[in-house]
Amino acid sequence: MVVTELPTSGRAPTTTLQGWRSFVASTAPTIELVDTAVLAAMSVARRETYDEQRISHHSEFVLAETSTVRKIANQGKIPVMLNQREISARRGLIVSGPWASGKTTAIKLLSKTHELLVKRKYPHQRDRIPVVYITTPPKGSPKKLASEFANFLGLHYRARQNVTDIADAVCQVLTTAKTVLVIVDEIHNLNLATSAGEDMSDHLKYFTEHMQAAFVYAGINVENSGLFTGMRGRQISSRSVLMTTGPFPLTEEWDSLVATLEDGLRLHEHVPHTLTAQSKYLHHRTAGSISSLFRLIREAAILAILNGTERIDRTLLDDIILDHAAESIAPRPAALYPSSQ
């Protein structure tokens, strides 16, 4: 039996350098099922540990690389390459879509892949910071935005220090650290229809012009959030490629995702192909949201361990309450999709 140790503490957020490096270096816990005889011979304490390890495995199912995620990750490599020699308007990428549609998954995959590539290429340059990941502060200001960068790097600044000094210090550190990719999540918080949004946009442009890095933005339906409003918005749109995410269609790829999840289950009594037989039900139940699908299967697997049934079936799936967004769009359709399908 091969297992990884249970995490001893929570990870730092990925909006800090420590948390980001922990995310990049992390691998999901894995465990193989023991046979029936070994399971029956386990002491109570050993069984509890074994179950905890399986719960940890299911709680950290890695989101599969869908075709959309792969396209975004591949497109994100282009501005990094283009900006190596760019001296004026540097190119970027904007990822837009509804909630829980894979935006953050896609940009984190892009970022993690790039950072691991840099680490393999320059194994002895430990001072490099290839990627920076921040979120756009709500109701933000230029100083709040600059502080997001400073906090990621662990730079200390005085409360009364002006925004230009903070920004210059950030740019100097990131230039020295050879940062080539900056991820700005929650970009829908930046609304160019407001004066605060205009100020923050100008400051973001300041960063793009003082660092030789590609900027990748992600947010909820940014086309309608005011990001492309006015002259500043036109500048952003003219320098960035827009890619969108959305609900997943009921296709062979959806069926493949369900099958991949089912293959990853570590339950002793689960009947093979139960989930793939419920593919249509799972699509309706989650409204095609990959995030909601993973949430549903992970929660079902953990409950199957806790209640001792060791299997996922339609009854268990029907009992699980998903996130409010998914439940509002597609309430549990027990009458619409009989378990036999």
XYZ file of C-alpha atoms in Angstrom:
341
model
C 0.000 0.000 0.000
C 1.437 3.350 -1.101
C 0.231 6.450 0.720
C 1.340 9.985 1.283
C 1.300 11.535 4.721
C -1.675 13.544 5.807
C -1.017 17.282 5.777
C -0.068 18.496 9.215
C -1.409 22.009 8.748
C -3.257 24.188 6.301
C -1.391 25.694 3.402
C -0.645 29.379 3.162
C -2.805 31.136 0.543
C -1.494 31.165 -3.021
C -1.537 34.978 -2.879
C 1.694 34.727 -0.875
C 5.041 33.542 -2.201
C 5.220 30.795 0.430
C 1.722 29.580 -0.398
C 2.329 29.767 -4.128
C 5.532 27.739 -3.918
C 3.745 25.198 -1.738
C 0.997 24.922 -4.372
C 3.515 24.474 -7.189
C 5.388 21.761 -5.282
C 2.267 19.980 -4.077
C 1.010 16.620 -5.276
C -2.350 15.143 -4.422
C -2.397 12.447 -1.721
C -2.657 8.944 -3.188
C -3.590 5.635 -1.633
C -4.374 2.170 -2.939
C -7.141 -0.001 -1.525
C -6.069 -2.896 0.672
C -7.605 -6.313 0.088
C -10.486 -7.656 2.154
C -8.326 -9.773 4.467
C -6.017 -6.901 5.365
C -9.012 -4.618 5.936
C -10.660 -7.127 8.270
C -7.458 -7.538 10.298
C -6.965 -3.818 10.929
C -7.143 -2.495 14.456
C -9.608 0.280 15.187
C -6.808 2.870 15.293
C -5.257 1.633 12.042
C -8.649 1.636 10.316
C -9.257 5.207 11.413
C -5.903 6.254 9.951
C -6.604 4.341 6.739
C -10.017 6.017 6.373
C -8.485 9.452 7.048
C -5.967 8.822 4.297
C -8.734 7.894 1.868
C -10.735 10.968 2.845
C -7.648 13.093 2.204
C -7.283 11.443 -1.199
C -10.882 12.246 -2.177
C -10.765 15.763 -0.755
C -7.900 16.657 -3.081
C -9.050 15.154 -6.343
C -7.084 17.029 -8.981
C -9.293 18.785 -11.493
C -8.892 17.077 -14.840
C -7.446 18.951 -17.777
C -10.439 19.618 -19.989
C -10.054 20.795 -23.586
C -10.905 24.353 -22.487
C -8.314 24.305 -19.714
C -5.675 23.023 -22.149
C -6.508 25.709 -24.728
C -6.209 28.473 -22.143
C -2.968 27.040 -20.768
C -1.495 26.822 -24.266
C -2.675 30.307 -25.247
C -1.129 31.703 -22.057
C 2.317 30.631 -23.209
C 2.157 32.963 -26.223
C 2.323 36.368 -24.453
C 5.194 35.081 -22.286
C 7.170 34.360 -25.460
C 6.122 37.554 -27.239
C 7.051 39.784 -24.303
C 10.642 38.545 -24.113
C 11.691 41.184 -26.636
C 8.775 43.608 -26.354
C 9.677 47.150 -25.303
C 6.309 48.915 -25.560
C 2.762 47.555 -25.336
C 3.155 44.107 -23.863
C 0.651 41.378 -24.678
C -1.658 39.664 -22.217
C -4.525 37.224 -21.840
C -7.985 37.635 -20.299
C -9.971 34.603 -19.166
C -13.674 35.302 -18.672
C -16.671 33.193 -17.768
C -19.400 32.540 -15.198
C -18.685 31.371 -11.661
C -17.291 27.853 -11.182
C -16.449 27.426 -14.870
C -12.752 26.592 -14.544
C -11.121 30.021 -14.926
C -8.889 29.831 -11.864
C -8.134 26.168 -12.543
C -6.937 27.047 -16.044
C -4.723 29.965 -15.060
C -3.237 28.070 -12.121
C -2.433 25.139 -14.399
C -0.777 27.535 -16.831
C 1.199 29.171 -14.018
C 2.231 25.948 -12.308
C 3.350 24.400 -15.598
C 5.418 27.466 -16.454
C 7.047 27.705 -13.028
C 8.000 24.023 -13.042
C 9.491 24.486 -16.517
C 11.617 27.398 -15.313
C 12.747 25.426 -12.266
C 13.839 22.529 -14.467
C 15.671 24.879 -16.815
C 17.405 26.855 -14.057
C 17.641 24.440 -11.101
C 20.319 26.431 -9.268
C 18.686 29.867 -9.552
C 16.593 29.672 -6.417
C 16.107 33.431 -6.208
C 13.934 33.397 -9.310
C 10.238 34.173 -8.902
C 8.866 33.116 -12.303
C 5.205 33.637 -11.415
C 3.253 36.081 -9.256
C -0.372 35.390 -8.337
C -2.585 38.118 -6.869
C -6.284 38.915 -6.696
C -7.824 42.278 -7.545
C -8.937 43.938 -4.295
C -12.667 44.772 -4.128
C -13.392 48.488 -3.963
C -9.676 48.839 -4.455
C -7.260 51.675 -4.921
C -3.782 51.952 -6.465
C -2.245 51.509 -3.016
C -4.327 48.406 -2.317
C -3.268 46.964 -5.654
C 0.403 47.703 -5.012
C 0.004 46.188 -1.559
C -1.263 42.937 -3.115
C 2.043 42.626 -4.961
C 4.050 43.604 -1.892
C 2.183 41.122 0.304
C 2.813 38.319 -2.187
C 6.532 39.051 -2.011
C 6.566 39.577 1.750
C 7.819 43.156 1.337
C 7.348 45.313 4.415
C 6.181 48.893 4.008
C 5.018 51.636 6.318
C 1.319 52.452 6.529
C 2.009 56.020 5.385
C 4.344 55.028 2.567
C 3.114 56.384 -0.751
C 1.936 54.123 -3.545
C 4.756 55.039 -5.942
C 7.433 53.924 -3.503
C 5.666 50.600 -2.938
C 5.200 50.057 -6.676
C 8.831 50.895 -7.462
C 10.048 48.476 -4.793
C 7.801 45.742 -6.208
C 8.979 46.326 -9.781
C 12.621 46.271 -8.700
C 12.211 42.965 -6.845
C 10.286 41.304 -9.675
C 12.729 42.496 -12.313
C 15.656 41.158 -10.297
C 13.758 37.901 -9.711
C 13.128 37.552 -13.482
C 9.351 37.331 -13.147
C 7.798 36.591 -16.546
C 4.184 35.815 -15.689
C 1.800 37.793 -13.474
C -1.654 36.386 -12.747
C -4.336 38.867 -11.706
C -7.454 36.989 -10.597
C -10.883 38.465 -9.781
C -10.321 41.192 -12.391
C -14.088 41.846 -12.473
C -13.475 43.875 -9.292
C -11.849 46.490 -11.512
C -14.656 48.593 -12.985
C -13.480 51.313 -15.359
C -16.834 53.035 -15.141
C -15.779 54.355 -11.717
C -13.008 56.803 -10.823
C -11.494 54.273 -8.408
C -11.432 51.690 -11.187
C -9.745 54.153 -13.539
C -7.042 54.908 -10.987
C -6.424 51.236 -10.331
C -6.304 50.496 -14.076
C -3.700 53.233 -14.584
C -1.625 51.719 -11.821
C -1.931 48.217 -13.284
C -0.740 49.656 -16.586
C 2.222 51.131 -14.694
C 3.198 47.638 -13.568
C 2.863 46.196 -17.078
C 5.158 48.895 -18.464
C 7.825 48.538 -15.784
C 8.133 44.759 -15.828
C 8.988 42.468 -18.709
C 6.204 40.088 -17.754
C 3.045 38.826 -19.400
C -0.128 39.661 -17.489
C -2.970 37.141 -17.414
C -6.303 38.319 -16.033
C -9.282 36.198 -14.975
C -12.713 37.223 -13.802
C -16.453 36.628 -13.885
C -18.035 37.768 -17.153
C -15.523 40.570 -17.541
C -17.091 41.672 -20.835
C -20.008 43.018 -18.789
C -18.075 44.202 -15.737
C -16.853 47.512 -17.133
C -13.293 46.333 -17.799
C -13.425 47.394 -21.450
C -15.066 50.772 -20.815
C -13.631 53.974 -22.331
C -10.104 54.674 -23.541
C -8.480 52.615 -20.788
C -10.712 49.676 -21.589
C -9.839 49.896 -25.270
C -6.144 49.815 -24.363
C -6.640 46.661 -22.314
C -8.717 44.959 -25.010
C -6.255 45.884 -27.776
C -3.361 44.284 -25.911
C -5.064 41.134 -24.686
C -6.571 37.987 -26.141
C -9.968 37.142 -24.626
C -10.813 33.497 -23.939
C -14.062 32.361 -22.357
C -15.173 29.445 -20.226
C -18.680 28.195 -19.574
C -20.860 25.233 -18.666
C -19.612 21.978 -20.118
C -21.783 20.393 -22.837
C -23.046 16.832 -22.520
C -20.533 15.235 -24.843
C -18.106 12.327 -24.910
C -15.605 14.537 -23.083
C -18.076 14.973 -20.205
C -18.519 11.194 -20.079
C -14.727 10.831 -20.030
C -14.449 13.252 -17.105
C -17.013 11.265 -15.138
C -15.128 8.049 -15.923
C -11.845 9.621 -14.781
C -13.425 10.611 -11.480
C -14.864 7.159 -10.994
C -11.474 5.557 -11.663
C -10.034 7.721 -8.890
C -12.438 6.486 -6.210
C -10.998 4.465 -3.343
C -14.148 2.779 -2.005
C -14.352 -0.900 -1.133
C -17.959 -1.582 -2.200
C -18.357 0.787 -5.126
C -19.858 -0.891 -8.202
C -17.807 -0.028 -11.320
C -19.483 2.154 -13.968
C -22.189 3.367 -11.557
C -21.226 6.991 -12.181
C -20.695 6.666 -15.927
C -24.194 5.179 -16.158
C -25.445 8.339 -14.435
C -23.581 10.733 -16.736
C -26.744 12.464 -17.992
C -28.089 12.836 -14.462
C -24.769 14.257 -13.250
C -24.761 16.789 -16.090
C -28.254 18.019 -15.282
C -27.564 18.010 -11.564
C -24.474 20.215 -11.915
C -25.707 22.293 -14.878
C -22.522 21.249 -16.676
C -20.275 22.907 -14.087
C -16.980 21.057 -13.707
C -16.511 22.586 -10.273
C -19.936 21.389 -9.088
C -19.299 17.925 -10.541
C -16.058 17.542 -8.608
C -17.722 18.870 -5.460
C -20.565 16.359 -5.790
C -18.351 13.316 -6.360
C -15.805 14.251 -3.699
C -18.495 14.831 -1.085
C -20.251 11.589 -2.012
C -16.992 9.628 -1.686
C -16.242 11.099 1.729
C -19.779 10.406 2.956
C -19.534 6.812 1.690
C -16.481 6.324 3.907
C -18.004 8.057 6.938
C -21.325 6.175 6.800
C -19.647 2.844 6.083
C -21.479 2.046 2.831
C -18.222 2.324 0.856
C -20.050 3.025 -2.393
C -21.647 5.866 -4.335
C -25.112 5.271 -5.703
C -28.009 7.376 -6.918
C -29.595 7.548 -3.456
C -26.471 9.073 -1.953
C -26.065 11.528 -4.841
C -29.698 12.670 -4.514
C -29.220 13.406 -0.814
C -26.250 15.740 -1.298
C -27.000 19.464 -1.403
C -24.723 21.235 -3.857
C -23.690 24.883 -3.900
C -26.608 27.293 -4.059
C -25.797 28.356 -7.629
C -25.996 24.791 -8.946
C -29.116 23.993 -6.918
C -30.825 27.155 -8.192
C -30.113 26.379 -11.833
C -30.737 22.642 -11.681
C -32.549 21.312 -8.583
C -32.101 17.645 -7.815
C -33.973 15.948 -10.695
C -34.888 12.594 -9.130
C -38.173 12.432 -11.018
C -36.648 13.483 -14.339
C -33.855 10.903 -14.445
C -34.749 7.545 -12.876
C -31.730 5.701 -11.539
C -31.977 3.137 -14.310
C -31.791 5.874 -16.995
